[in-house]
Short mmCIF file of C-alpha atoms in Angstrom, two decimals:
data_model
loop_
_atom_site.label_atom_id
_atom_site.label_comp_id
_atom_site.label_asym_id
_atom_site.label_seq_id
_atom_site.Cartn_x
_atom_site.Cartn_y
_atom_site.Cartn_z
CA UNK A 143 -17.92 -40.13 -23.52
CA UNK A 144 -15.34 -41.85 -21.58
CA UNK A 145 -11.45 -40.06 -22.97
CA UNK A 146 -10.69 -42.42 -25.65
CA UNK A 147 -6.65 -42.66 -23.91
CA UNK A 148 -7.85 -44.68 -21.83
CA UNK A 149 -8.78 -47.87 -24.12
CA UNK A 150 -5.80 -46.85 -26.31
CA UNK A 151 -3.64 -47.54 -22.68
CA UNK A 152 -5.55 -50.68 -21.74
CA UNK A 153 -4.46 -52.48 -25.14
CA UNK A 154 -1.06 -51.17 -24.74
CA UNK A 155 -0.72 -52.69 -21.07
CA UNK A 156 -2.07 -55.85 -22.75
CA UNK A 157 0.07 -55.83 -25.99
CA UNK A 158 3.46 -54.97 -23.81
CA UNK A 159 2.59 -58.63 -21.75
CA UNK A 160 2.08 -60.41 -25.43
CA UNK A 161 5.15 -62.63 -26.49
CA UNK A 162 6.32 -61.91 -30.01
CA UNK A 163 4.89 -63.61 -33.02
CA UNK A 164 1.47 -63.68 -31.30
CA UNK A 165 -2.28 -62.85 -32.09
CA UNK A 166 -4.87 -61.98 -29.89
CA UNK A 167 -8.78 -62.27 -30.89
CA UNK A 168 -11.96 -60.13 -28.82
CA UNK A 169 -15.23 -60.59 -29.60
CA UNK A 170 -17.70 -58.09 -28.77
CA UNK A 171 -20.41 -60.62 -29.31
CA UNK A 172 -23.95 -61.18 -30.80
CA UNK A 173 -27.24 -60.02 -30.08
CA UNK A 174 -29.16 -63.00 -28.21
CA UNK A 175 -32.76 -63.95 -29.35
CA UNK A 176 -35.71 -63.46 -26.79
CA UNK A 177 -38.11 -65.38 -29.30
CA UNK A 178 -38.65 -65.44 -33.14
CA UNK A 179 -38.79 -61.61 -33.86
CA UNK A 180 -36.78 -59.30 -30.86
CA UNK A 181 -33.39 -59.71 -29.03
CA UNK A 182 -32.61 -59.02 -25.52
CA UNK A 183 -30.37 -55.66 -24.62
CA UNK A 184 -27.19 -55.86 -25.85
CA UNK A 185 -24.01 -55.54 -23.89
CA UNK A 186 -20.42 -56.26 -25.51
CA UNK A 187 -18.12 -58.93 -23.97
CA UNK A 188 -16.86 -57.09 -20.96
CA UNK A 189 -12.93 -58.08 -22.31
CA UNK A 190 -13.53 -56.49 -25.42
CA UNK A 191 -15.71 -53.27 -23.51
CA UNK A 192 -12.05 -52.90 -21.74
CA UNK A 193 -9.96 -53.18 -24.89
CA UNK A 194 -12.21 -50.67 -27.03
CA UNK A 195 -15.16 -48.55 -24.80
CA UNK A 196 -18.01 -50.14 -27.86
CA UNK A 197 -20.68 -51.53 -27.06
CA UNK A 198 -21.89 -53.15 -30.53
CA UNK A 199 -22.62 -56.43 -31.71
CA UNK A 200 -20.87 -58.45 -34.21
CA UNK A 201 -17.47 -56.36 -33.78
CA UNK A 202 -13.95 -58.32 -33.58
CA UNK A 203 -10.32 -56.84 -32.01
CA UNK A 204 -7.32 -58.20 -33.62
CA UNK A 205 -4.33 -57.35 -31.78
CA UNK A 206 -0.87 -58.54 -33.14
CA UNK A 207 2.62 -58.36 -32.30
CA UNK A 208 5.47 -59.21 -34.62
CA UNK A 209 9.29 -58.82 -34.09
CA UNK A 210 8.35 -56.34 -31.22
CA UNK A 211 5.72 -54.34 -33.53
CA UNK A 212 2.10 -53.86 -32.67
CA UNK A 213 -0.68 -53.39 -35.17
CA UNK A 214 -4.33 -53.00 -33.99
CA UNK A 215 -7.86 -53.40 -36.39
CA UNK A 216 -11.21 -53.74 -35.25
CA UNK A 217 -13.33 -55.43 -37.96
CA UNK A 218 -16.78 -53.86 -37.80
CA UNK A 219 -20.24 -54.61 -40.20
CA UNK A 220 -20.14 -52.02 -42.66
CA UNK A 221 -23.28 -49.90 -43.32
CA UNK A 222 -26.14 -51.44 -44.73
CA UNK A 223 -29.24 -48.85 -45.51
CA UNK A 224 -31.73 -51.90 -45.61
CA UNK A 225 -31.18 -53.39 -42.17
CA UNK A 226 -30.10 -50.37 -40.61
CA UNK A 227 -34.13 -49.21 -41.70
CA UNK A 228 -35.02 -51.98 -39.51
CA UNK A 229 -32.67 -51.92 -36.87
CA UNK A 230 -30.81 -48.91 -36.58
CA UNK A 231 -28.07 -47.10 -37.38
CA UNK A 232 -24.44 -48.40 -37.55
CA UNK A 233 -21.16 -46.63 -36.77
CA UNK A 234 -19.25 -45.73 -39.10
CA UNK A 235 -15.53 -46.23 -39.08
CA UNK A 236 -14.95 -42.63 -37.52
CA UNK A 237 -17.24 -42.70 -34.70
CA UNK A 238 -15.65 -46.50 -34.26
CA UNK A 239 -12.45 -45.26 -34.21
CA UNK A 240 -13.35 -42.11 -31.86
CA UNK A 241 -14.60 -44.58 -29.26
CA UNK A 242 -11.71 -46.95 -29.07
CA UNK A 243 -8.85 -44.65 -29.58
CA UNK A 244 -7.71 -45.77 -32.83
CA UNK A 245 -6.92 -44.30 -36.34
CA UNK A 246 -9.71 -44.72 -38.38
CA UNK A 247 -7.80 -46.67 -41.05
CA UNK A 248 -7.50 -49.71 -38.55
CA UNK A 249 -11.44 -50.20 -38.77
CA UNK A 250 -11.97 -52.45 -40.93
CA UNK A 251 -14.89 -54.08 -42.88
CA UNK A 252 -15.85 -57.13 -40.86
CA UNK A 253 -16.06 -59.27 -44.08
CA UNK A 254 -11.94 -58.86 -43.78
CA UNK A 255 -12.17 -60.83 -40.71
CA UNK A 256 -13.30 -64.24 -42.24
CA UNK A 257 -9.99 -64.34 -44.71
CA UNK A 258 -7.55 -62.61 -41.52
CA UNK A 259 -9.29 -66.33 -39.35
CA UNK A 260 -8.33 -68.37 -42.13
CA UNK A 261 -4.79 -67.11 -41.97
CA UNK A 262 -4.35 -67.21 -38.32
CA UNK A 263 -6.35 -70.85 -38.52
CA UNK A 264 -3.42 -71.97 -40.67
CA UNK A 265 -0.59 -70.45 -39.68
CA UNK A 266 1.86 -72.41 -37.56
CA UNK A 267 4.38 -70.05 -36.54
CA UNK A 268 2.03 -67.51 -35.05
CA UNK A 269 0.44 -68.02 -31.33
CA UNK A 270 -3.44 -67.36 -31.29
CA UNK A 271 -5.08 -66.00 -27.78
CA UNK A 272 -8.79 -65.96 -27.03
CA UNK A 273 -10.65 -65.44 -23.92
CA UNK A 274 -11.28 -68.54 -22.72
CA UNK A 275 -13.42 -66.44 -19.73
CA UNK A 276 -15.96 -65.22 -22.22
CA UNK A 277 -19.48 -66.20 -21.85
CA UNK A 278 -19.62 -66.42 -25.97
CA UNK A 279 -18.99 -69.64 -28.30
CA UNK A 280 -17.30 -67.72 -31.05
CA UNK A 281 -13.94 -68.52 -29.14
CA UNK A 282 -14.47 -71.90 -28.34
CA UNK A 283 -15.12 -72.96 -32.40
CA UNK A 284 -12.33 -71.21 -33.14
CA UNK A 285 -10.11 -72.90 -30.36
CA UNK A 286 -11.01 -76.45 -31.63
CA UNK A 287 -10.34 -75.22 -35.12
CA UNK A 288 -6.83 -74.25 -34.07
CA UNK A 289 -5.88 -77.09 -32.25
CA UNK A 290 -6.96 -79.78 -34.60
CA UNK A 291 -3.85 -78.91 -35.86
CA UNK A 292 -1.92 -79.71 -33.05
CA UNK A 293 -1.30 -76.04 -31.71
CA UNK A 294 -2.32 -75.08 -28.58
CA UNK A 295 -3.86 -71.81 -28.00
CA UNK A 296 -3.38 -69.26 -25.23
CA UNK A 297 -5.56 -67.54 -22.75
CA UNK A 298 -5.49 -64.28 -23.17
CA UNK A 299 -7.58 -63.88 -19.34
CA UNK A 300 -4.11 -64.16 -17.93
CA UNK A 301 -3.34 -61.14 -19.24
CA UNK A 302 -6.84 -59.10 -18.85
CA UNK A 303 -8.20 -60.38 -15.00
CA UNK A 304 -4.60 -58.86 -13.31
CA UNK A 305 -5.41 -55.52 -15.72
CA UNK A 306 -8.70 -55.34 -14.90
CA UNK A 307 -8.05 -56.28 -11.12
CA UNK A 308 -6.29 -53.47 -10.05
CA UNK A 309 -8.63 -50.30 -11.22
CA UNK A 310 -7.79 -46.75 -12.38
CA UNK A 311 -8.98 -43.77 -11.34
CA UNK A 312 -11.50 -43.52 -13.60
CA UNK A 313 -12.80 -46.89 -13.04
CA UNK A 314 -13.11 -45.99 -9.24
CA UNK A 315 -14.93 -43.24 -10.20
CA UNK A 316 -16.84 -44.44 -12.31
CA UNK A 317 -17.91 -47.23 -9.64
CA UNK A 318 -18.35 -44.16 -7.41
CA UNK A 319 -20.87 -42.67 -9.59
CA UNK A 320 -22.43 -45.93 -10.46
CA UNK A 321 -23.19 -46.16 -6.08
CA UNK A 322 -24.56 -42.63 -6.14
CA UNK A 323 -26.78 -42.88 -8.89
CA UNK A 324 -28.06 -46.44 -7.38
CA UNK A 325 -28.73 -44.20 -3.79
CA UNK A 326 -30.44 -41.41 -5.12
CA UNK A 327 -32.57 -43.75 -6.69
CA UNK A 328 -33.13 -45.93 -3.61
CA UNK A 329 -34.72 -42.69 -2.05
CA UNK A 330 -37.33 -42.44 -3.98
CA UNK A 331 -38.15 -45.62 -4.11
CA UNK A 332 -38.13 -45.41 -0.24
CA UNK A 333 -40.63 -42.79 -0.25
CA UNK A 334 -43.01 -45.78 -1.28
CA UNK A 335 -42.58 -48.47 1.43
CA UNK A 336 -45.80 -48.25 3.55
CA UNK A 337 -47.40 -51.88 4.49
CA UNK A 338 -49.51 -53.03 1.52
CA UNK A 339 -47.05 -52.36 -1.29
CA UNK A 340 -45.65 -54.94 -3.58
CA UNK A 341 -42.07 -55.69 -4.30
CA UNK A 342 -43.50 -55.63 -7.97
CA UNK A 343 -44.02 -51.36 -7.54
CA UNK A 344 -40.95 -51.38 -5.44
CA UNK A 345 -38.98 -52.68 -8.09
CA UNK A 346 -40.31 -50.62 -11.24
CA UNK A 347 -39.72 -47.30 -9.02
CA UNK A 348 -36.56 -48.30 -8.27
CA UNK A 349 -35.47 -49.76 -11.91
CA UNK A 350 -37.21 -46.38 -13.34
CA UNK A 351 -34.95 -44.18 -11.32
CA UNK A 352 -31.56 -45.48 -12.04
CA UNK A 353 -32.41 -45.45 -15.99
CA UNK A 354 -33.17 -42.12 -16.02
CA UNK A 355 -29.69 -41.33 -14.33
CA UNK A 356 -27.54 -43.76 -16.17
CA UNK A 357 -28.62 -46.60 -18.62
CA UNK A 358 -30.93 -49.44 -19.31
CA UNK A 359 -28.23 -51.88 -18.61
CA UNK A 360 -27.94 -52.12 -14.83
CA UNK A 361 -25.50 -53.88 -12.71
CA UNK A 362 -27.55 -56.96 -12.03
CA UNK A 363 -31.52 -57.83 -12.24
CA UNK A 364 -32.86 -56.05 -9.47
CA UNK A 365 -33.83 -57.86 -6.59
CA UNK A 366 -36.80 -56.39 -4.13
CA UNK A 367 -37.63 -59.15 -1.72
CA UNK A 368 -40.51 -58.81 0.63
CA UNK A 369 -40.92 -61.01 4.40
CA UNK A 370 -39.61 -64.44 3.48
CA UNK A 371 -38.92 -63.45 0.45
CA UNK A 372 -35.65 -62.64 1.33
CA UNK A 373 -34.30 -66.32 1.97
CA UNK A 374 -34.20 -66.75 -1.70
CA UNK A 375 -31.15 -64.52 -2.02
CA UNK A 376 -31.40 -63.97 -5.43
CA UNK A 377 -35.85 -63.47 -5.58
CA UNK A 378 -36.30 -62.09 -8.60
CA UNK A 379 -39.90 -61.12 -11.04
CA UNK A 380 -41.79 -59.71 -8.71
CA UNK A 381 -44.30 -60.15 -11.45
CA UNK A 382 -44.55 -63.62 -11.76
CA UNK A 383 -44.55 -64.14 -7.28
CA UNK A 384 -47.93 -62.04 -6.51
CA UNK A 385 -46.89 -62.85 -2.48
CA UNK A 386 -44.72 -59.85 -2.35
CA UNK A 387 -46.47 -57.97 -0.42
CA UNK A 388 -44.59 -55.57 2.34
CA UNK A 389 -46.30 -56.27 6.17
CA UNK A 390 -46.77 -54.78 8.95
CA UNK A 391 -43.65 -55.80 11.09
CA UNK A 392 -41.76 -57.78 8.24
CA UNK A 393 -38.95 -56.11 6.04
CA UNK A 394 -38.14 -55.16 2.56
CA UNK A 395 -34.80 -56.42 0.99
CA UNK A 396 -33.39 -54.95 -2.07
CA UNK A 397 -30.54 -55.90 -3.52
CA UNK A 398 -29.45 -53.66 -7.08
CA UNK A 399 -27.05 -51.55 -8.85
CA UNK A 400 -26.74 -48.73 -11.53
CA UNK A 401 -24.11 -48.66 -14.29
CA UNK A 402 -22.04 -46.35 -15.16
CA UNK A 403 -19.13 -46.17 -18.09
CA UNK A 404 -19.64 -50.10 -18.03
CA UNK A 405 -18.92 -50.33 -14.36
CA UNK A 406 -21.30 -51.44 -11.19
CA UNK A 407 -22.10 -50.67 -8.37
CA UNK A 408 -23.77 -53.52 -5.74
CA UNK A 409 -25.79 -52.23 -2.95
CA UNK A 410 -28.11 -54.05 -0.36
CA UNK A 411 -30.14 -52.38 1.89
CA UNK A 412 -32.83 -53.86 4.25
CA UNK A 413 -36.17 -51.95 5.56
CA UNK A 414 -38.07 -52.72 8.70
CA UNK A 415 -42.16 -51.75 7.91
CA UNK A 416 -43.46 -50.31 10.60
CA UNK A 417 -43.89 -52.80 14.07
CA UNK A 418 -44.08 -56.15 14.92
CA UNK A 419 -47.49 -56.69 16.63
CA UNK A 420 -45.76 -58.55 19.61
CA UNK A 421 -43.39 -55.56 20.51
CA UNK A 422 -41.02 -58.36 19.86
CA UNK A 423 -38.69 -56.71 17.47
CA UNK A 424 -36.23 -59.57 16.75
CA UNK A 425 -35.19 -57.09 13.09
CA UNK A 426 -33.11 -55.00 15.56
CA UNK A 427 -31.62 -57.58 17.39
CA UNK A 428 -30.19 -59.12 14.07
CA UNK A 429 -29.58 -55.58 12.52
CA UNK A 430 -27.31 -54.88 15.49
CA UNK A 431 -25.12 -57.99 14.51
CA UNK A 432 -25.00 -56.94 10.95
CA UNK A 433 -23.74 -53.54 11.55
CA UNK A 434 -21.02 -55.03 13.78
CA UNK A 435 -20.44 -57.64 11.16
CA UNK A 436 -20.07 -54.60 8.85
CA UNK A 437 -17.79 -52.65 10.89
CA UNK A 438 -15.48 -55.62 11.68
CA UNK A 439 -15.10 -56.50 7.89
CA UNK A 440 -14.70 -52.68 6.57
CA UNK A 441 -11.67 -52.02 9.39
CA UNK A 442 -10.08 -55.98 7.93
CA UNK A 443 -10.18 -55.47 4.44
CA UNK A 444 -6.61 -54.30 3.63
CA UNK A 445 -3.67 -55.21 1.32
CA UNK A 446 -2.54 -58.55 1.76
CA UNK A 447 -5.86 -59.98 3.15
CA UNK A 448 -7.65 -62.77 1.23
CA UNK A 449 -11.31 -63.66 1.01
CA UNK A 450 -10.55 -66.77 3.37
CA UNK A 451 -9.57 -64.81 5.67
CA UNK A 452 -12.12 -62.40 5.89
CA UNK A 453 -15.34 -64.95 6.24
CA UNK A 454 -13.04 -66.40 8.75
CA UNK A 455 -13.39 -62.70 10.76
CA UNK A 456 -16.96 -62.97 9.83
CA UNK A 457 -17.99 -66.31 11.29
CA UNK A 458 -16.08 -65.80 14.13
CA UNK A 459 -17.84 -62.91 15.32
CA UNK A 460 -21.47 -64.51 13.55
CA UNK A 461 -20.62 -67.46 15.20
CA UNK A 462 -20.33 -65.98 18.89
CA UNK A 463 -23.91 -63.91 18.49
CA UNK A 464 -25.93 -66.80 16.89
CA UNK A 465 -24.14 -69.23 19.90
CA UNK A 466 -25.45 -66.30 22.56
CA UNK A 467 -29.17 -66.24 20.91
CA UNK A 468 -29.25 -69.87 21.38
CA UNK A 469 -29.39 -71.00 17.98
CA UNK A 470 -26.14 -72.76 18.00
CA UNK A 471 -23.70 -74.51 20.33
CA UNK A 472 -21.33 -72.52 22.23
CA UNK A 473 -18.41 -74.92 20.84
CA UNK A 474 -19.53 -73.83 17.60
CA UNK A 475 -17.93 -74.93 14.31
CA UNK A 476 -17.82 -73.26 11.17
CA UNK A 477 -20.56 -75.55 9.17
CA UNK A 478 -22.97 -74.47 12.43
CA UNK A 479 -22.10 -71.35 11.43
CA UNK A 480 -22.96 -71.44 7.85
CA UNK A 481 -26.40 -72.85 8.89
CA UNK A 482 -27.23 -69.00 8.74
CA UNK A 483 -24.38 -67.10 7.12
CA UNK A 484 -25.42 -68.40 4.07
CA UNK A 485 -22.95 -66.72 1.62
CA UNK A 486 -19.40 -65.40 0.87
CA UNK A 487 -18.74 -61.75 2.88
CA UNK A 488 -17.60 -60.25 -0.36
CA UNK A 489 -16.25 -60.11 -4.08
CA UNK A 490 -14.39 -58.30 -6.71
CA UNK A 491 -16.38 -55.37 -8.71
CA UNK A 492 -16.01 -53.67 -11.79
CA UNK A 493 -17.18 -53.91 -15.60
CA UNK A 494 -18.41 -57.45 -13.89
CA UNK A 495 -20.76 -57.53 -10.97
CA UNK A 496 -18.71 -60.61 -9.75
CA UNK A 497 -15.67 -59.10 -11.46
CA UNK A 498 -12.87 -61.22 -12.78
CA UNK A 499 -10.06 -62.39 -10.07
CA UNK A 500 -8.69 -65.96 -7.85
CA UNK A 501 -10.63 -65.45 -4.98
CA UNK A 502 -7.47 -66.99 -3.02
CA UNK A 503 -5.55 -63.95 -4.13
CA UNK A 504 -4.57 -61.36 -1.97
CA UNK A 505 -5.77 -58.14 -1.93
CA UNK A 506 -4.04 -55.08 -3.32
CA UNK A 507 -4.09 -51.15 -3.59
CA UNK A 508 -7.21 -50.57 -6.69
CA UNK A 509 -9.17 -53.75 -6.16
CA UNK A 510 -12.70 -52.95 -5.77
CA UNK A 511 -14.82 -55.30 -3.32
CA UNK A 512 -18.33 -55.36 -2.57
CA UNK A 513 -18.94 -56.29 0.53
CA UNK A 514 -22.26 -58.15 2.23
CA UNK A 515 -22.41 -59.80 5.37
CA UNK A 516 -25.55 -61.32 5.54
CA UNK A 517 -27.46 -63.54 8.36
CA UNK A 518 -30.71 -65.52 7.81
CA UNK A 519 -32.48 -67.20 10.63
CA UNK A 520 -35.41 -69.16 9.36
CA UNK A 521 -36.63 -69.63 13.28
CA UNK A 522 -37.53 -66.10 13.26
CA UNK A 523 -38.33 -65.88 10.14
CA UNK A 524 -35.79 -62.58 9.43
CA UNK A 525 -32.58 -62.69 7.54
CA UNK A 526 -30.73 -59.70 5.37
CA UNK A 527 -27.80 -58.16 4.36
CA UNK A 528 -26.86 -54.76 3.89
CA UNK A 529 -23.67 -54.41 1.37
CA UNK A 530 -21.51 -51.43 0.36
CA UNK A 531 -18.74 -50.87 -2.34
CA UNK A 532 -15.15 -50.18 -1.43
CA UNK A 533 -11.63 -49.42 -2.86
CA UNK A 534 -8.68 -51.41 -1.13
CA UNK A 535 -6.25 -48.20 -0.23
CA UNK A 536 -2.66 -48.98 0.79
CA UNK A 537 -3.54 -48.82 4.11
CA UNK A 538 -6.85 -50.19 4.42
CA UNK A 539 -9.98 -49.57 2.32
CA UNK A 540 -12.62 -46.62 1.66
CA UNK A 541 -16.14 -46.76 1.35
CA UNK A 542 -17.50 -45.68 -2.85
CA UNK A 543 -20.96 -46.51 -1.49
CA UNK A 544 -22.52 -44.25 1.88
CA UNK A 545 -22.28 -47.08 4.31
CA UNK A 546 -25.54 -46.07 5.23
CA UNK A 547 -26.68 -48.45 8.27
CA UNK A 548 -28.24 -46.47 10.88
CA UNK A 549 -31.80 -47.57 12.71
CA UNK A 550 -32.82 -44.35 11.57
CA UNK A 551 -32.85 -44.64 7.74
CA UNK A 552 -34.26 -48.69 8.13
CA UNK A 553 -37.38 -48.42 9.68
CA UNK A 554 -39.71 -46.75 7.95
CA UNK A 555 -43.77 -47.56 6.77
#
């Protein structure tokens, strides 16, 4: 269990930014139907994850700061021996309040909470914040409730995306562990690829492996893309597409991530099955460019560089290889460029895959990227990526991920 300190210090950073006489509401969220009779996996609002460590449905933060005090509840469903026969056991308000950090006499019943909205609904002289980020309606009602009496209400995001944008060390090693567990389990699944698999066994092996090193609730849906597959960048169900099938001379993308203490990892690697019957191999050619791609973006990425400026880097370089293969003008411009570099070079990571952050920002010590250049020429019918995690240092970044990249451990089959 993650040391409990550390949400008791997140909501502490977050309370000392609140102005006085002001309220702030998290929702951890409710379990989503998949039809009439079963939900799909639960995982809390990733605000409220950083606030409290739980992972529950139905749970609410209050945090509340008055004349320069601080009070914190969580409201909670109490137990209930009936549904919990059908659905499980609840926490109680000590392994709540062992989680978050928090003496169990803040955890309240969540019945509490309906009469503690009511107040906060109606009273004028206290400033209400909600996550206007979260992917929930809960804060939304409750906004247009508020302000139908002329208030306004606050964003508490402004507070919790610079937080959660600059990591700790145990987020960074969390992310760390999250990329280690996600490569161990990419080697066995690579002990699979021969021509004649399906992306469909690729994708259970891999899916399998991470779950029994971390949890059910990975990163991102796994993504196992086989030949052409891979120009739909984010080819999915390998069940439902039975043309996954891994070729002699094609590749194998995958694209996936393990979690770990809430926090991803995103890792792409790319596999070249056995030969292409020409002798042709046009894979290399555009794995060379990649790795160069790679190695140009990993020595950029520093404090004070932006996003912008990095895909600038990228299609610079992209742009001066594809113009050389003959695929676009030598007086290139950036849109001939994007013809095949179809997406960004990187993004934030964290308790989000696409963590929160202004991508026109500019980057710091303890921001955590993931980083992708990717090419896809449709001529040749071969496009990939290959993407690593990294922590911007103070002097440049380091790799969380291997950086693995070498011909050696891509061609396989």
């Amino acid at each position: 269990m993650t040391d409990p300190l550390i949400y008791k210090n997140n909501r502490a950073h977050f309370a000392a930014a609140l102005q006085d006489r002001t309220a702030a509401l998290f929702f951890s969220g409710e379990e989503k139907h998949m039809s009439s009779d079963t939900d799909y996996r639960f995982m809390s609002d990733r605000n409220f994850y950083y606030m409290t460590g739980l992972e529950r449905p139905g749970f609410v933060l209050l945090i509340e700061k008055n004349h320069g005090q601080v009070s914190e509840k969580i409201f909670a469903p109490s137990r209930d021996s009936m549904k919990e026969r059908w659905h499980g056991k609840r926490m109680n308000p000590s392994e709540i309040a062992e989680i978050a950090g928090m003496p169990v006499d803040d955890i309240l019943d969540l019945e509490k909470y309906e009469e503690k909205e009511f107040e906060l609904i109606k009273d004028r002289d206290v400033d209400v914040w909600l996550d206007m980020t979260s992917v929930m309606k809960k804060p939304f009602k409750l906004k247009n409730a508020i302000e139908k009496d002329g208030r306004k209400v606050a964003d508490l995001s402004e507070i919790t995306t610079p937080l959660r944008l600059v990591k700790q060390d145990y987020e960074i090693e969390s992310i760390r562990k999250a990329a280690e567990i996600s490569e161990e389990a990419l080697e066995e699944m690579k002990k699979m690829i021969r021509p004649g698999v399906s992306e469909y066994e690729l994708y259970l092996k891999l899916e399998y492996e991470m779950a029994r090193r971390s949890s059910m609730n990975f990163a991102f849906e796994t993504i196992v893309s086989c030949g052409k597959n891979a120009f739909y960048l984010h080819h999915s169900d390998p069940e439902r597409n039975g043309d996954g099938i891994a070729e002699e001379g094609s590749i194998i993308q995958v694209d996936f991530g393990a979690r770990v203490n809430g926090y991803c990892a995103d890792i792409s690697r790319v596999f070249f099955v056995g030969a292409p019957a020409d002798g042709n191999d046009k894979r290399m050619r555009l794995l060379e460019l990649i790795r160069a791609l790679r190695e140009a973006a990993f020595a950029f990425i520093a404090p004070g560089k932006t996003f912008g400026e990095l895909n600038s880097q990228m299609y610079d370089i992209a742009g001066k290889w594809l113009a050389g293969q003959g695929l676009i003008p030598d007086n290139f411009t950036v849109e001939d460029v994007r013809r095949y570099y179809w997406h960004n070079t990187s993004h934030y990571l964290g308790l989000d895959v696409h963590d929160v952050g202004p991508r026109d920002k500019r980057f710091e010590a303890g921001n955590c990227l993931a980083v992708e250049p990717g090419v896809y020429i449709p001529e040749w019918d071969i496009g990939f990526r290959i993407e690593d995690d990294c922590l911007v240092t103070e002097s440049g970044c380091q790799l969380l991920s291997s950086g693995k990249d070498s011909p050696e451990g891509i061609i396989v089959g």
